[in-house]
């Protein structure tokens, strides 16, 4: 006999092993319709999970991340089944659930059109009406390979070949469709009531440009048509605020095929906002006791071998030279991070405990060889700028310095208006994946306990995510989402207890002994280009005054007012405001409309009456005409708004 209970609910004893689904049916005979997955003793699980010992179950619905994941994952299989029925020759690669839906990568001879997507969608709806049961089965590795080879699923065979011999491999079957898959899935397709295929794009197999280009079909699904319609309306709003669209329309950045994907050109408006942000960050860091460095953009492979990046990060680096000929000639790599460069600054002289903490900061240009399918606008690019710093500390200073780094990050988030938009993630190591990390298990556990204690003291509301730590230490990731709901890391604070030893970094302690310092790796605003993208999306291109590339546009009514308008522009510039004059021979109504479309915060209109009265006729982006103001009052208003960094569009 063993006991199964619902968390904070019903409990029952069973004499034979049974699935979580059957247990829930027994415990909740009238309440299983919305259950999509389950937690077993706190671990998210497929409903088919077999229970043998005492178990506490928590039903998961579409409102829960894991329940939604099972829902979307099943939807991707329904889409694959529909594609297979329409084009039996299709070869299937991978089809995962993602945050906002699902996709499947397929190999098909013809390029899919909008009409093809509509056909797939229609076939999916017909399949869903069958409420097909989804069965899980397992096979030994060789039998699994044979099954996929018989079906000519070349991509599945490749995946199986990489698994260890003797591995037992799971499959899921619905109707005629069978897929190599670890799950989770629904018990049947009945809960899926509404689907929409959103787009198709190219994606290299396994993200490598050396492999074949596949077609990636994105879709979304919901338990009701009303939820789907609400989601599609939200998507329309997101598209209207997408930085990739309005950032180009407003002249913040552009790209060109001649330069390459993930390598944006910052136009004057975008470059100005980045300059404002960089100066703001560097000034604040200097106020907090940081020392600025400027280090090279590339280094010999020797440097990255010491740090461990050559072994753990090389696939993401741009390498200059042939690694196979290192014995004969130098091999360089563009830097994906600044830490080993700043360590050289520390190593320039001997250090005492009195010298610590030592805080090095740098506005760093970094380079990462992102996969083509991963890049998007300014969110994820191959060359980017980051507010990077390394705090070299004694063990007794780690807590204070870590809390200081978190305080600086929150200060920046508040200044930008992001503080309410982020979540905090404590990223720890995975002891079952030792090849991913350096250092001993005891050290990892000790430092993670230290960091957890610091985070608890900070009051930051964090979640723990095992397996996402850097290869040299645990970290706090401050997460945000773009308008489409895609999550990315904005700011990171890491505790490094290993690289100082690798680089021979010491300080002489109070007792005269030489000891290795701890190092805190941190960003204060993260990637500047990503921050710019998020600012454009948050404010719909209408930047707050303190960040606006053009804060005031002076508009003379006619040609005879141009000289006076130029004088007003000069006065505003002398006061530190970013102003320009629209001296074109156009009607004032057209100038005002264009200024509104360009999201200019303030417009001054000058004509005979304003010049005679020494007043400005003022319009704001949000309120329109606000009447006339004296030059002194106008300056005072804007300078106060800039000084307070008011975050309103």
Short mmCIF file of N, CA and C in Angstrom, two decimals, residues 14 41 84 141 150-151 190 332 405 416 454 465 473 481 491 538 581 646:
data_model
loop_
_atom_site.label_atom_id
_atom_site.label_comp_id
_atom_site.label_asym_id
_atom_site.label_seq_id
_atom_site.Cartn_x
_atom_site.Cartn_y
_atom_site.Cartn_z
N UNK A 14 -3.33 3.35 -2.32
CA UNK A 14 -3.45 2.46 -3.48
C UNK A 14 -2.56 1.25 -3.26
N UNK A 41 5.77 15.42 -5.97
CA UNK A 41 6.71 15.80 -4.90
C UNK A 41 7.52 17.03 -5.29
N UNK A 84 2.57 16.14 -42.00
CA UNK A 84 2.85 14.80 -42.53
C UNK A 84 1.70 14.31 -43.41
N UNK A 141 18.03 1.77 -27.73
CA UNK A 141 18.63 2.69 -28.69
C UNK A 141 18.62 2.14 -30.11
N UNK A 150 13.63 3.57 -40.72
CA UNK A 150 12.58 3.04 -41.59
C UNK A 150 11.65 4.14 -42.07
N UNK A 151 11.47 5.16 -41.25
CA UNK A 151 10.61 6.28 -41.62
C UNK A 151 11.40 7.38 -42.33
N UNK A 190 -7.68 16.74 -26.83
CA UNK A 190 -8.95 17.40 -26.59
C UNK A 190 -8.88 18.80 -26.00
N UNK A 332 44.29 34.39 -32.67
CA UNK A 332 43.62 35.42 -31.88
C UNK A 332 42.11 35.16 -31.87
N UNK A 405 26.48 46.04 -5.90
CA UNK A 405 26.27 45.82 -7.34
C UNK A 405 24.78 45.68 -7.65
N UNK A 416 15.54 54.06 -15.69
CA UNK A 416 15.03 53.80 -17.04
C UNK A 416 13.54 53.47 -17.06
N UNK A 454 23.19 36.07 0.80
CA UNK A 454 23.24 37.49 0.42
C UNK A 454 21.94 37.90 -0.25
N UNK A 465 17.21 28.78 -10.60
CA UNK A 465 17.21 28.01 -11.84
C UNK A 465 18.50 27.19 -11.92
N UNK A 473 31.11 30.16 -11.74
CA UNK A 473 30.45 30.58 -10.51
C UNK A 473 28.97 30.86 -10.68
N UNK A 481 11.45 40.91 -20.53
CA UNK A 481 10.81 40.37 -21.74
C UNK A 481 10.62 41.48 -22.76
N UNK A 491 20.66 42.20 -16.96
CA UNK A 491 21.79 42.52 -16.07
C UNK A 491 22.19 41.25 -15.33
N UNK A 538 9.21 49.93 -24.75
CA UNK A 538 8.45 50.35 -23.57
C UNK A 538 7.73 51.67 -23.82
N UNK A 581 16.41 73.25 -35.22
CA UNK A 581 15.46 74.13 -35.88
C UNK A 581 14.98 73.50 -37.17
N UNK A 646 12.47 62.13 -15.39
CA UNK A 646 11.05 61.75 -15.41
C UNK A 646 10.82 60.73 -16.51
#
